[in-house]
Short mmCIF file of the C-alpha atoms (twelve columns), coordinates in Angstrom:
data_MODEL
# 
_entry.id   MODEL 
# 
loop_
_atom_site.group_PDB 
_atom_site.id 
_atom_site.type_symbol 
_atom_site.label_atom_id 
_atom_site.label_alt_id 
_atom_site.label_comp_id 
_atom_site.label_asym_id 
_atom_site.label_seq_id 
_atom_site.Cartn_x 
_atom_site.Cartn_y 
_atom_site.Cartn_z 
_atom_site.pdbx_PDB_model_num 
ATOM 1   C CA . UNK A 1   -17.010 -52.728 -69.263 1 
ATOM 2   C CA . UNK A 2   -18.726 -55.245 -67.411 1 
ATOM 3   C CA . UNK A 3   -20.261 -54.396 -63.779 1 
ATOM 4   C CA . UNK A 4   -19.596 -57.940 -61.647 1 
ATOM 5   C CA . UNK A 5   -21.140 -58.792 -58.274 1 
ATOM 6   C CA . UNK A 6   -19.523 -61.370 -55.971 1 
ATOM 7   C CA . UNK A 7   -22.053 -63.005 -53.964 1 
ATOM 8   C CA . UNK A 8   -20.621 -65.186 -51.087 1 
ATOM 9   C CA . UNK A 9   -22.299 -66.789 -48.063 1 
ATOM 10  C CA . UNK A 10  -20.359 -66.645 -44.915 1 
ATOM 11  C CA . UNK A 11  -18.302 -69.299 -43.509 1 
ATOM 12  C CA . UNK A 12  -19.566 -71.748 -41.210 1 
ATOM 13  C CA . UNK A 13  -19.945 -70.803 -37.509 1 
ATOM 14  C CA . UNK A 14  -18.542 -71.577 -34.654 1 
ATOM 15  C CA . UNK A 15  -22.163 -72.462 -32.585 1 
ATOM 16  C CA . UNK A 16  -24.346 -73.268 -35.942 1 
ATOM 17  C CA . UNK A 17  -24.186 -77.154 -34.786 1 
ATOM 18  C CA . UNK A 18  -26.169 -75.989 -31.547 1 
ATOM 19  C CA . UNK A 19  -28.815 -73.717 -32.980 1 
ATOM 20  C CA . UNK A 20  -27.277 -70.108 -32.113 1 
ATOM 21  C CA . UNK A 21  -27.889 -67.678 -34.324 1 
ATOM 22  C CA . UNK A 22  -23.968 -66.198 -34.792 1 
ATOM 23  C CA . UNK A 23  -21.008 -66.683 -33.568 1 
ATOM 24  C CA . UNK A 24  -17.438 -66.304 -34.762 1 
ATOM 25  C CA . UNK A 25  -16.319 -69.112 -37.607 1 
ATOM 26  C CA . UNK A 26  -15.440 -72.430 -36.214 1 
ATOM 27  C CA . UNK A 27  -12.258 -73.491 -37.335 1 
ATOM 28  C CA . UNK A 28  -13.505 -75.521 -40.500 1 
ATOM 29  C CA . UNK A 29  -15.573 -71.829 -41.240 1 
ATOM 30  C CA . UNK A 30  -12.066 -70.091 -40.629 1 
ATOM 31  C CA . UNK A 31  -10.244 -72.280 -43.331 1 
ATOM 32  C CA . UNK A 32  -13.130 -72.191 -46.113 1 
ATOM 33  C CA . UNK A 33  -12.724 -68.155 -45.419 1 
ATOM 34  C CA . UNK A 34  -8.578  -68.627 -46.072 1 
ATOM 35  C CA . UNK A 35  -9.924  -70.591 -49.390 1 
ATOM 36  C CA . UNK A 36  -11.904 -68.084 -50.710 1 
ATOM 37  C CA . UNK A 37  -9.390  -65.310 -49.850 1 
ATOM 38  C CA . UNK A 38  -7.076  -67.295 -52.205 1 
ATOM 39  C CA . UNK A 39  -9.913  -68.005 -54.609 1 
ATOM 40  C CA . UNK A 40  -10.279 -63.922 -54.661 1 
ATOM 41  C CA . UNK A 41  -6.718  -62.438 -54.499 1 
ATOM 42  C CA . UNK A 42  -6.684  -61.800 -57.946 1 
ATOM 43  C CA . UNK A 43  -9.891  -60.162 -58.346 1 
ATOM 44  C CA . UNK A 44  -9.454  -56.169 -58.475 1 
ATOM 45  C CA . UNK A 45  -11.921 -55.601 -55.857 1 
ATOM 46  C CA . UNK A 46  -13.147 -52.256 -55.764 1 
ATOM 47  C CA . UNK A 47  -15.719 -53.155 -52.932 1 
ATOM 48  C CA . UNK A 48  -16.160 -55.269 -50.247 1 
ATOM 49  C CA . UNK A 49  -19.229 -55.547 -48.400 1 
ATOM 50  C CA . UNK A 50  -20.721 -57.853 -45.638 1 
ATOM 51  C CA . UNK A 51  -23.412 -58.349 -43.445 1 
ATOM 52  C CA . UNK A 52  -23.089 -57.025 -39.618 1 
ATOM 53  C CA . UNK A 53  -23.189 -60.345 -38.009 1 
ATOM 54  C CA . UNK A 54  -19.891 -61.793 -36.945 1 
ATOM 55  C CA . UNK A 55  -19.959 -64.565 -39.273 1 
ATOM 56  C CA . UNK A 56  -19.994 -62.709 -42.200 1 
ATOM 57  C CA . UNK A 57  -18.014 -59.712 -40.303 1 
ATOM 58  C CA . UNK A 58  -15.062 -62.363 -40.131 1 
ATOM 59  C CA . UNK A 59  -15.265 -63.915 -43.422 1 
ATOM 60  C CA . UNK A 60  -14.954 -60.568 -44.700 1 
ATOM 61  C CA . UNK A 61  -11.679 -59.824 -42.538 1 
ATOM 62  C CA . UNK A 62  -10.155 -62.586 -43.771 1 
ATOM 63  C CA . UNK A 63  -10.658 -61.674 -47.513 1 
ATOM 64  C CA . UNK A 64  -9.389  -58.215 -46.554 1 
ATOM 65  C CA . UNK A 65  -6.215  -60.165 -45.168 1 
ATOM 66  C CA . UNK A 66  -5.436  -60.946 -48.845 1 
ATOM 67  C CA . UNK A 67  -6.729  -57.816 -50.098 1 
ATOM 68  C CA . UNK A 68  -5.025  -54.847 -48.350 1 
ATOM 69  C CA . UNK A 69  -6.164  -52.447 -50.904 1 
ATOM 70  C CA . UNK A 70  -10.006 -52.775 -49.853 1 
ATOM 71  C CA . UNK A 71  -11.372 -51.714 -46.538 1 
ATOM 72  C CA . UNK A 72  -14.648 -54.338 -45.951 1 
ATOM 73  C CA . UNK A 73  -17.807 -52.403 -45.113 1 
ATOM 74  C CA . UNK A 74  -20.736 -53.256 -42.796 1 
ATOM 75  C CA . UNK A 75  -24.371 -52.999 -44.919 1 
ATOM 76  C CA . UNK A 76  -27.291 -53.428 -43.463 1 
ATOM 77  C CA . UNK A 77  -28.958 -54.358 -46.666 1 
ATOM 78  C CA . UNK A 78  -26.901 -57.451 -46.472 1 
ATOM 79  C CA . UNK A 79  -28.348 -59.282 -43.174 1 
ATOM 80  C CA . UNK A 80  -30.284 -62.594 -42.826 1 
ATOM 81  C CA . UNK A 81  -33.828 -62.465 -43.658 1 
ATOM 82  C CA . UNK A 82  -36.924 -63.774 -44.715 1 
ATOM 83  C CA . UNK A 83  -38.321 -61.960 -48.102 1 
ATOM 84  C CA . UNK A 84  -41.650 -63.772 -48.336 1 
ATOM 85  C CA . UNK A 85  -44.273 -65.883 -46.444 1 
ATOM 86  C CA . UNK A 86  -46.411 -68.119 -47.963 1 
ATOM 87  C CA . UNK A 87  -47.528 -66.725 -51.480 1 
ATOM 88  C CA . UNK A 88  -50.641 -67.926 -53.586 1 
ATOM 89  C CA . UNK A 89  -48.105 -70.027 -55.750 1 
ATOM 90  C CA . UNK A 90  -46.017 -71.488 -52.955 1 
ATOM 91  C CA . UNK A 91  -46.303 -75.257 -53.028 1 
ATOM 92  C CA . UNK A 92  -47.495 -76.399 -49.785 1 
ATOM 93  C CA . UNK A 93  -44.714 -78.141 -48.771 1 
ATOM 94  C CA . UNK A 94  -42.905 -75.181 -47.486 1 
ATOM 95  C CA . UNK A 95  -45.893 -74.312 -45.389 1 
ATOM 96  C CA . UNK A 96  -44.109 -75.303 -42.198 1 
ATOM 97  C CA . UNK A 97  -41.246 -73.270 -43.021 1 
ATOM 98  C CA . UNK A 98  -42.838 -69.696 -42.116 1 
ATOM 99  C CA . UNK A 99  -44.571 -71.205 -38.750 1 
ATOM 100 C CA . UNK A 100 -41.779 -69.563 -36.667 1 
ATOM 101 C CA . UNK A 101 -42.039 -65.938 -38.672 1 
ATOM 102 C CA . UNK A 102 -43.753 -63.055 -37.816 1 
ATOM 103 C CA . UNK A 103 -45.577 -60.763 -40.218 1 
ATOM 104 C CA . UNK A 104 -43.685 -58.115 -39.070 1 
ATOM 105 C CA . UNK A 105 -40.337 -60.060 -39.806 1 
ATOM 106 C CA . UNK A 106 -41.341 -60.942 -43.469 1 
ATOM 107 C CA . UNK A 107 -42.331 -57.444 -44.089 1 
ATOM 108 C CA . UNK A 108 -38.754 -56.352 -42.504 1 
ATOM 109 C CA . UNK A 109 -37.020 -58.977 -44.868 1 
ATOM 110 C CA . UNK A 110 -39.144 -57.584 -48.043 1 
ATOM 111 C CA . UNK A 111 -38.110 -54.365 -47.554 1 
ATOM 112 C CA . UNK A 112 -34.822 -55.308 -46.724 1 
ATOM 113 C CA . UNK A 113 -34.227 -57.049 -50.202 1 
ATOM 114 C CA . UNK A 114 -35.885 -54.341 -51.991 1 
ATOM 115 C CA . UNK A 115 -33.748 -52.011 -51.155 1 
ATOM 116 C CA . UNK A 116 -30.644 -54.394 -51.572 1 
ATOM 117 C CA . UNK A 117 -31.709 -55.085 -54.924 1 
ATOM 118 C CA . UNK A 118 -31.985 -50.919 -55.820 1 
ATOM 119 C CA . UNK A 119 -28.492 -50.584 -53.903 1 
ATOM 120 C CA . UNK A 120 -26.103 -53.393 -55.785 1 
ATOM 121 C CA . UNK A 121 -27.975 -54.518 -58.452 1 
ATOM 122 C CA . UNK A 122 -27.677 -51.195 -60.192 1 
ATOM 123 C CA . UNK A 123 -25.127 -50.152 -63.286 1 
ATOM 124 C CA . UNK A 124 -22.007 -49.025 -62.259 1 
ATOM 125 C CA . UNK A 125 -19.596 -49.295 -64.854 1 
ATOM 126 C CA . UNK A 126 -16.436 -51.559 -64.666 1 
ATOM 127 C CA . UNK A 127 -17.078 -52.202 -60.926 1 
ATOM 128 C CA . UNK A 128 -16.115 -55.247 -59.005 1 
ATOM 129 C CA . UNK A 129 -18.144 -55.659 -55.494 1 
ATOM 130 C CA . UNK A 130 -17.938 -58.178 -53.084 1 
ATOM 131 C CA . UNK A 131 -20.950 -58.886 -51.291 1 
ATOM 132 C CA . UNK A 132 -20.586 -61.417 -47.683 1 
ATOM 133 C CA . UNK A 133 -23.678 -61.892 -46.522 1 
ATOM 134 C CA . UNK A 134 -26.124 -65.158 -46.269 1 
ATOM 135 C CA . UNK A 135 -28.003 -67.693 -48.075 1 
ATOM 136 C CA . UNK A 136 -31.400 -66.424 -48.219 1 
ATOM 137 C CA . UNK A 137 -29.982 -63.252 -49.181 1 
ATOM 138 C CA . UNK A 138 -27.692 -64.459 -52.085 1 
ATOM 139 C CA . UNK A 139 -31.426 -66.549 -53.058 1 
ATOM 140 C CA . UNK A 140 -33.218 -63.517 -53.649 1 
ATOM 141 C CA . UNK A 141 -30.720 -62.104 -55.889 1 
ATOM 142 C CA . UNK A 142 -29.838 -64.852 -58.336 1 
ATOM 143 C CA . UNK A 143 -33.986 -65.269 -58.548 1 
ATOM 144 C CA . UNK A 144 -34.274 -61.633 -59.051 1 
ATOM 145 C CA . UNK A 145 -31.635 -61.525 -61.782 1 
ATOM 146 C CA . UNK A 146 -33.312 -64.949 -63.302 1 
ATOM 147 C CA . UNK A 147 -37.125 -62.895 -62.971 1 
ATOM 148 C CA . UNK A 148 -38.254 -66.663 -61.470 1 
ATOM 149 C CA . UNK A 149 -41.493 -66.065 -59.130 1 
ATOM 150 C CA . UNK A 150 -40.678 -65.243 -55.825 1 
ATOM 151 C CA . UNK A 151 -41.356 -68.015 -54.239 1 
ATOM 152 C CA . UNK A 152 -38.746 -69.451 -55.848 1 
ATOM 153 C CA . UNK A 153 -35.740 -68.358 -53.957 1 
ATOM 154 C CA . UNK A 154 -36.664 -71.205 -51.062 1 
ATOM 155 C CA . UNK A 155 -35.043 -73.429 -53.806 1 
ATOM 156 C CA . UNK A 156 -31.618 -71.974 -54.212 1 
ATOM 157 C CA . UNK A 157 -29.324 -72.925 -51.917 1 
ATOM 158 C CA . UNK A 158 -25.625 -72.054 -51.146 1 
ATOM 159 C CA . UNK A 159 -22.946 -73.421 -49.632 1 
ATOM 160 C CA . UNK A 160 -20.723 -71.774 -46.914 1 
ATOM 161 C CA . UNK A 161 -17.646 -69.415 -48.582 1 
ATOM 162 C CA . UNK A 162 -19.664 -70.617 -52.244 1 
ATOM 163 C CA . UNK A 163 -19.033 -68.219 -55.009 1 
ATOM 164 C CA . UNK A 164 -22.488 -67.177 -57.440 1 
ATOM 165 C CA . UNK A 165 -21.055 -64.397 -59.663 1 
ATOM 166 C CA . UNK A 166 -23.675 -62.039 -61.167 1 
ATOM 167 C CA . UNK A 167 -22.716 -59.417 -64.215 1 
ATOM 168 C CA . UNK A 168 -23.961 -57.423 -66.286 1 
ATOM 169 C CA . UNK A 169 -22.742 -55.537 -69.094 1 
ATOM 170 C CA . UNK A 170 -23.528 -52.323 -70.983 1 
ATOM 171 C CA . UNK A 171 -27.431 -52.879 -72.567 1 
ATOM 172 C CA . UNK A 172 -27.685 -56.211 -71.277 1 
ATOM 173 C CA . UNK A 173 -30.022 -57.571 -68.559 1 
ATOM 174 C CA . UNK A 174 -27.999 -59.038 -65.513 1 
ATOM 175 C CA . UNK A 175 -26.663 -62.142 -65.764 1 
ATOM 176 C CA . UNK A 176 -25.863 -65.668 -63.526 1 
ATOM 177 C CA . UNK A 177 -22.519 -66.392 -64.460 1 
ATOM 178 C CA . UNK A 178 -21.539 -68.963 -61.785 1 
ATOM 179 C CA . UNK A 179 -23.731 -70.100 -58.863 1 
ATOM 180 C CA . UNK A 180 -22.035 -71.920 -55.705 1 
ATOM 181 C CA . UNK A 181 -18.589 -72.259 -57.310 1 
ATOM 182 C CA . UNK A 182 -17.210 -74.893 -54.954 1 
ATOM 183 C CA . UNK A 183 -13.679 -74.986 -56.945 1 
ATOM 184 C CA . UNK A 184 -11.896 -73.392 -54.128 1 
ATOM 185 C CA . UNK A 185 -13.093 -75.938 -51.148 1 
ATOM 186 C CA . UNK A 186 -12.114 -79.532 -50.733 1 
ATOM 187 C CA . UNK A 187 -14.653 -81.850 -50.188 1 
ATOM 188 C CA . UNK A 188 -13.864 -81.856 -45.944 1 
ATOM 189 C CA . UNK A 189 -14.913 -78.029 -45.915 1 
ATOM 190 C CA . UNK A 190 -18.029 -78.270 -48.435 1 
ATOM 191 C CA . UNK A 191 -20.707 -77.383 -45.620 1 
ATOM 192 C CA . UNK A 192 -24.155 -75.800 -45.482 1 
ATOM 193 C CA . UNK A 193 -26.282 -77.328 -47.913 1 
ATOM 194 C CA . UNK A 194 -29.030 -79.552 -46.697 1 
ATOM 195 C CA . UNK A 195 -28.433 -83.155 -47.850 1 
ATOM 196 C CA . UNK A 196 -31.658 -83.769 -49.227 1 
ATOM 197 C CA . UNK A 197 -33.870 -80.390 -50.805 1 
ATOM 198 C CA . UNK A 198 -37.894 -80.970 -50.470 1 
ATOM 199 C CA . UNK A 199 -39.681 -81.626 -53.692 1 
# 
C-alpha cells in the first residue's frame, strides 16, 4: 500500500529559446510529451494534475491522450515560483539569481509551496498522482522529502518531460525513488538542464 507521486516538468516550449514566459510546446516539447505518455501508459493513474500554464496544460493533454480513464486537473499549487530569496546559508554565488525578484513574489512562491507540500505530500493510501508542473517546483519537493536546507533546492535540476518519483509507504517517511528518469527520451529530446551547474 504504497502512496506514489509522479513529479514531471513540462515539455519544452514553443518561445523558451526567446525568453517568453509560456507558450504552447514546440515540436521537440510535443514529442518528449508523446514519450512520457508511453513511459506512463501503464501506470494506474488515479490523478493527474498540472500547472495552469499552457506548457504544462499541454503536456498534461497529451498524457491524458494515453490515459482516457483520467481527466487532468488545473492546480494552482502547481505553478512556477520562487520559494526563497537569499537565506543566511545561501552561498553567495546565487546572489545574482534573486536580483530580478520581488519580496512580494518570494513570499507568493513560499506560500505557494507550503501549501503544495500540505496538499500532495500527504498519506493517501494506494494512490497514484501525477503531478505536471515545473522545475523549481519539482526542487522543492524532492528537498523537502530529503529534509536538505532550503536553500538547497537551487541545486536540483530537471529536465523537460523528466520523471522524479516520490513514495511513501505505511509508517515510513517519504521517499526519492527516481529523480530525472531520462529512460524514456533519446538523447535529441534531452532538454532543459543547464550545461554547466555553479559551484
Amino acid at each position: 500500500m504504497t502512496h506514489y507521486l509522479y513529479l514531471v516538468r513540462h515539455g519544452e516550449h514553443l518561445d523558451a529559446e526567446h525568453g517568453l514566459e509560456d507558450g504552447p510546446l514546440s515540436p521537440r516539447g510535443r514529442r518528449q510529451a508523446a514519450r512520457l505518455a508511453d513511459r506512463l501508459s501503464g501506470v494506474p493513474l488515479d490523478a493527474v494534475w498540472h500547472s495552469p500554464l499552457e506548457r504544462a496544460a499541454e503536456t498534461a493533454r497529451a498524457v491524458a491522450e494515453r490515459l482516457p480513464s483520467v481527466t487532468p486537473e488545473p492546480s494552482a499549487l502547481l505553478f512556477d515560483c520562487i520559494p526563497t530569496g537569499m537565506l543566511p546559508d545561501t552561498p553567495a554565488v546565487y546572489e545574482p539569481f534573486f536580483g530580478s525578484y520581488t519580496a512580494a513574489e518570494i513570499e507568493a512562491g513560499r506560500a505557494q509551496l507550503d501549501d503544495a507540500v500540505a496538499e500532495f505530500l500527504v498519506r493517501k493510501g494506494d494512490t497514484h498522482e501525477l503531478l505536471i508542473t515545473h522545475n523549481f517546483v519539482i526542487a522543492w519537493f524532492v528537498r523537502e522529502v530529503l529534509d536538505a536546507p532550503e536553500w538547497r533546492w537551487m541545486t536540483i535540476s530537471q529536465a523537460h518531460c523528466g520523471l522524479t518519483v516520490l513514495g511513501q509507504r505505511p509508517g515510513r517517511p517519504w521517499t526519492l525513488v527516481a529523480h530525472n528518469d531520462l529512460a524514456h527520451l533519446p538523447m535529441e529530446l534531452r532538454t532543459g538542464l543547464p550545461e554547466s551547474l555553479p559551484v
